XYZ file of C-alpha atoms in Angstrom:
336
model
C 117.873 48.964 13.516
C 120.671 47.444 15.671
C 122.913 44.721 14.379
C 121.105 41.864 16.150
C 117.733 42.492 14.561
C 118.792 41.270 11.153
C 120.369 37.993 12.276
C 118.588 34.830 11.153
C 117.878 32.537 14.078
C 119.626 29.595 12.451
C 122.971 31.331 11.979
C 125.534 29.605 14.231
C 127.090 31.831 16.865
C 130.651 30.889 15.834
C 129.916 31.818 12.226
C 128.602 35.202 13.326
C 131.749 35.812 15.328
C 134.039 34.800 12.496
C 132.142 37.000 10.086
C 132.935 39.989 12.297
C 136.620 39.169 12.550
C 137.742 39.267 8.941
C 141.108 37.905 7.919
C 142.135 41.275 6.544
C 141.514 42.967 9.878
C 143.196 40.249 11.897
C 146.350 40.712 9.836
C 146.672 44.147 11.434
C 146.653 42.863 14.999
C 149.945 42.804 16.934
C 150.752 39.799 19.186
C 150.335 42.009 22.264
C 149.453 39.375 24.849
C 152.733 37.545 24.451
C 154.635 40.493 25.904
C 152.937 40.241 29.305
C 155.390 38.978 31.934
C 155.036 37.940 35.544
C 156.801 41.104 36.667
C 154.282 43.547 35.182
C 150.949 41.766 35.308
C 148.431 41.884 38.166
C 148.282 39.072 40.665
C 144.471 38.972 40.607
C 141.735 40.406 38.393
C 138.078 40.160 39.391
C 135.130 40.398 36.987
C 131.805 41.367 38.591
C 129.172 39.213 36.905
C 125.537 38.492 37.766
C 122.981 35.879 38.748
C 123.336 32.159 38.156
C 121.551 31.175 34.945
C 122.147 34.520 33.218
C 124.619 35.733 30.578
C 126.444 38.143 32.897
C 127.888 35.436 35.096
C 128.477 33.118 32.136
C 130.395 35.787 30.243
C 132.295 36.937 33.322
C 133.376 33.375 34.101
C 134.619 32.880 30.536
C 136.428 36.222 30.598
C 138.115 35.454 33.922
C 139.332 32.112 32.598
C 140.668 33.773 29.447
C 142.417 36.556 31.384
C 144.234 33.930 33.412
C 144.878 31.546 30.503
C 146.557 34.217 28.386
C 148.610 35.744 31.174
C 146.840 39.074 31.533
C 146.866 38.265 35.258
C 148.290 35.493 37.416
C 144.769 34.716 38.607
C 141.284 35.913 37.676
C 137.839 35.124 39.000
C 134.197 35.954 38.343
C 132.088 37.437 41.124
C 128.382 36.496 41.379
C 126.237 39.603 41.978
C 122.722 40.939 41.550
C 123.572 42.569 38.207
C 124.534 45.897 36.636
C 124.106 48.262 39.591
C 125.872 45.882 41.964
C 128.682 45.437 39.441
C 129.206 49.170 39.085
C 129.313 49.545 42.870
C 131.895 46.743 43.138
C 134.173 48.373 40.571
C 133.827 51.891 41.947
C 134.635 50.622 45.442
C 137.731 48.828 44.154
C 136.426 45.367 45.058
C 136.324 44.293 41.393
C 138.563 45.173 38.454
C 135.951 44.850 35.720
C 132.172 45.111 35.608
C 129.620 43.897 33.107
C 126.774 46.421 33.039
C 124.040 47.985 30.933
C 124.687 51.322 29.259
C 121.662 52.960 30.941
C 122.810 51.859 34.404
C 126.328 53.073 33.658
C 125.155 56.483 32.464
C 123.060 56.935 35.608
C 125.983 56.096 37.895
C 128.429 58.342 36.047
C 125.986 61.243 36.249
C 125.691 61.158 40.041
C 127.188 64.299 41.645
C 130.280 64.335 43.845
C 131.619 61.060 42.451
C 135.414 61.128 42.824
C 135.997 58.538 40.106
C 133.878 57.311 37.201
C 133.775 54.164 35.123
C 134.991 53.874 31.554
C 134.305 51.279 28.878
C 136.627 48.699 27.388
C 133.983 47.833 24.812
C 130.470 46.717 24.008
C 130.468 42.976 24.525
C 126.905 42.158 23.553
C 123.327 43.399 23.339
C 120.957 42.880 26.238
C 117.312 42.038 25.550
C 114.531 42.986 27.943
C 112.306 39.941 28.446
C 108.773 40.368 29.734
C 107.885 36.745 30.459
C 104.348 35.527 31.166
C 102.757 32.130 31.372
C 101.262 31.154 28.032
C 97.990 30.266 29.770
C 97.763 33.657 31.527
C 95.786 35.383 28.789
C 98.202 38.345 28.962
C 99.031 39.398 25.431
C 99.993 43.081 25.745
C 101.941 45.297 28.128
C 98.820 47.278 29.097
C 97.281 44.079 30.485
C 99.821 44.125 33.306
C 97.677 46.766 35.046
C 96.517 45.347 38.366
C 98.858 42.354 38.103
C 101.743 41.198 40.280
C 105.072 41.555 38.479
C 108.674 40.570 39.323
C 110.820 43.574 38.362
C 114.350 42.387 39.177
C 116.269 42.179 42.411
C 117.793 45.323 43.918
C 121.193 45.936 42.378
C 120.249 44.611 38.959
C 120.009 46.588 35.748
C 116.521 45.156 35.329
C 115.420 46.965 38.493
C 116.386 50.258 36.827
C 114.953 49.574 33.365
C 111.604 48.073 34.395
C 110.231 51.201 36.169
C 111.198 53.208 33.096
C 109.148 50.853 30.944
C 106.184 51.181 33.295
C 106.444 54.954 33.136
C 106.675 54.905 29.328
C 103.508 52.793 29.238
C 101.659 55.134 31.602
C 101.169 52.402 34.202
C 101.089 53.203 37.904
C 103.025 50.942 40.250
C 102.692 49.976 43.873
C 105.262 48.052 45.949
C 104.125 44.750 47.379
C 102.512 45.266 50.784
C 102.020 49.012 50.304
C 98.260 48.776 49.993
C 96.216 48.310 46.859
C 95.740 51.056 44.293
C 93.140 50.377 41.619
C 94.829 49.372 38.368
C 98.358 49.687 39.738
C 101.007 47.118 38.868
C 102.129 45.444 42.098
C 105.923 45.263 41.838
C 107.973 42.604 43.584
C 111.763 42.803 43.861
C 112.553 39.321 42.604
C 115.525 38.386 40.461
C 115.721 35.870 37.654
C 115.612 32.599 39.545
C 113.213 33.619 42.320
C 111.024 35.375 39.755
C 110.834 32.301 37.540
C 109.917 30.153 40.548
C 107.147 32.615 41.432
C 105.922 32.698 37.827
C 105.739 28.903 37.678
C 103.917 28.840 41.035
C 101.450 31.515 39.891
C 102.364 34.002 42.626
C 103.424 36.575 40.014
C 101.867 37.185 36.607
C 104.948 38.424 34.778
C 108.723 38.507 35.114
C 111.070 41.153 33.750
C 114.615 40.170 32.938
C 117.330 41.881 30.926
C 119.833 39.448 29.464
C 121.182 37.579 26.475
C 119.251 35.339 24.096
C 118.464 32.736 25.102
C 118.805 33.103 28.868
C 119.504 29.592 30.135
C 117.273 29.809 33.219
C 114.278 30.937 31.128
C 114.863 28.150 28.620
C 114.940 25.636 31.488
C 111.718 27.027 32.993
C 110.027 26.696 29.590
C 110.402 22.930 29.946
C 108.244 23.005 33.091
C 105.540 25.470 32.046
C 104.804 27.018 28.621
C 105.882 30.668 28.547
C 105.308 33.654 26.269
C 107.094 36.964 25.687
C 105.408 40.362 25.347
C 106.301 42.827 22.594
C 107.809 45.933 24.244
C 108.924 47.810 21.127
C 105.994 50.266 21.158
C 107.437 51.747 24.353
C 110.733 52.636 22.700
C 109.925 56.181 21.439
C 108.827 57.418 24.892
C 111.682 55.571 26.553
C 114.273 57.244 24.334
C 112.589 60.635 24.614
C 112.650 60.514 28.404
C 115.971 58.779 29.092
C 118.124 59.096 25.983
C 119.359 56.914 23.170
C 120.530 54.013 25.313
C 117.741 51.792 24.042
C 117.272 49.965 20.726
C 114.522 48.029 18.968
C 115.755 44.432 18.859
C 114.310 41.093 17.844
C 114.271 37.953 19.945
C 114.362 35.394 17.116
C 111.766 32.660 16.745
C 112.861 29.482 18.466
C 115.138 31.234 20.940
C 112.876 29.549 23.476
C 111.070 26.382 22.329
C 107.641 27.167 20.911
C 107.971 30.949 21.369
C 107.568 33.024 18.176
C 109.788 35.978 17.288
C 109.055 39.107 19.299
C 110.320 42.681 19.180
C 111.562 44.151 22.408
C 113.810 46.803 23.938
C 117.559 46.281 23.934
C 120.489 48.056 25.549
C 124.223 47.813 25.029
C 125.996 45.627 27.545
C 129.461 46.946 28.308
C 132.664 45.727 29.869
C 133.758 48.496 32.246
C 136.507 49.476 34.649
C 137.407 52.478 36.767
C 138.787 55.305 34.686
C 142.000 55.151 36.734
C 142.759 51.474 35.991
C 146.336 51.112 34.761
C 146.772 51.393 30.997
C 148.699 48.139 30.523
C 145.904 46.011 32.020
C 143.278 47.798 29.921
C 145.262 47.410 26.680
C 145.932 43.702 27.264
C 142.269 43.093 28.042
C 141.181 44.867 24.844
C 143.682 42.769 22.882
C 142.161 39.673 24.480
C 138.620 40.758 23.529
C 139.717 41.035 19.911
C 142.168 38.117 19.553
C 140.324 35.562 21.682
C 136.687 36.567 21.226
C 135.776 32.967 20.419
C 136.517 31.983 24.005
C 134.064 34.526 25.395
C 130.753 33.492 23.854
C 128.399 31.727 26.295
C 127.520 28.253 25.066
C 123.812 29.061 25.134
C 124.232 32.064 22.799
C 122.382 32.082 19.485
C 125.055 34.236 17.893
C 123.732 37.684 18.785
C 126.911 38.801 20.502
C 129.080 41.686 19.335
C 132.646 40.688 20.064
C 134.027 42.106 16.832
C 136.282 45.140 16.409
C 133.595 47.105 14.583
C 131.049 46.767 17.388
C 133.266 46.753 20.475
C 133.710 50.523 20.103
C 129.942 51.228 19.975
C 129.553 51.957 23.679
C 126.296 53.975 23.555
C 127.979 57.215 24.532
C 129.865 55.821 27.532
C 133.492 57.024 27.118
C 136.163 54.464 26.363
C 139.049 54.228 28.795
C 141.936 56.192 27.196
C 144.035 53.034 26.864
C 141.132 51.200 25.218
C 140.614 54.056 22.770
C 144.317 54.018 21.934
C 144.261 50.241 21.452
C 141.360 50.398 19.019
C 143.030 53.251 17.103
C 146.177 51.171 16.720
C 144.187 48.116 15.635
C 142.374 50.124 12.981
C 145.651 51.621 11.797
């Protein structure tokens, strides 16, 4: 079971963070950020984030502010995007320095042939939780009941748009794109992201919304105030998902009360990583890793329930995605 599953819902996020960063470990940490001078730091660092109302953009905005505040770069900014796949494309093209992305999306991109450069991890920054959101009054109580329904599966460029078809396949459900003609029992998939998907769910034009993000996701919590929502248990799909696509997926618990009136539900999780090109300069990578460890408290979205993993022990658990050599060296030095 992954680390998040055992966390009580009432445990404050700051307490969880502090528990991971023990005083004994912190005594080993060198004051690395203080050595960064204007002559050897980048002028601008860009963090590819995600959609408004989701953890990606929240985290990326906090990270950019911290990178600038502590002199890792003269300036840093977060870049709104569609999600994991967009973020990876931005980094690989050199338009962003860092990307926040799911481990399964990262593995797929790194496995593509004829890629001149790959991405590497600086660390696992938190766990992502797949949400399958339905209206409470819909009568939908199980994944199999999505057959024949209209479902928002994430906007193109998002990690959700990669994970959702895999879930459908694991469940043995056929899918049909919107407007492609009706197939009996097929799930009609619509390429809607978080905010457009929630609007469609509230309006009744879709029956379910898939979203992969932190707990709670602010936009979902806000929508819950307008219309009662429910979450479907996806954990039964995990064995087939792992068998087909590898061990990028975990069984994780969305705690009771994460969204008002919604009971605890098991779902599918995936590691969310901070990434860069494998050829990013070593000094920038090392200083960013030092920031992740020393200033982790600045990087937790305010809406978080404390299910983040910004501790030295979990930063290195990158679900098989290789660490950048400078990141690996930094963690080795921190661990002595």
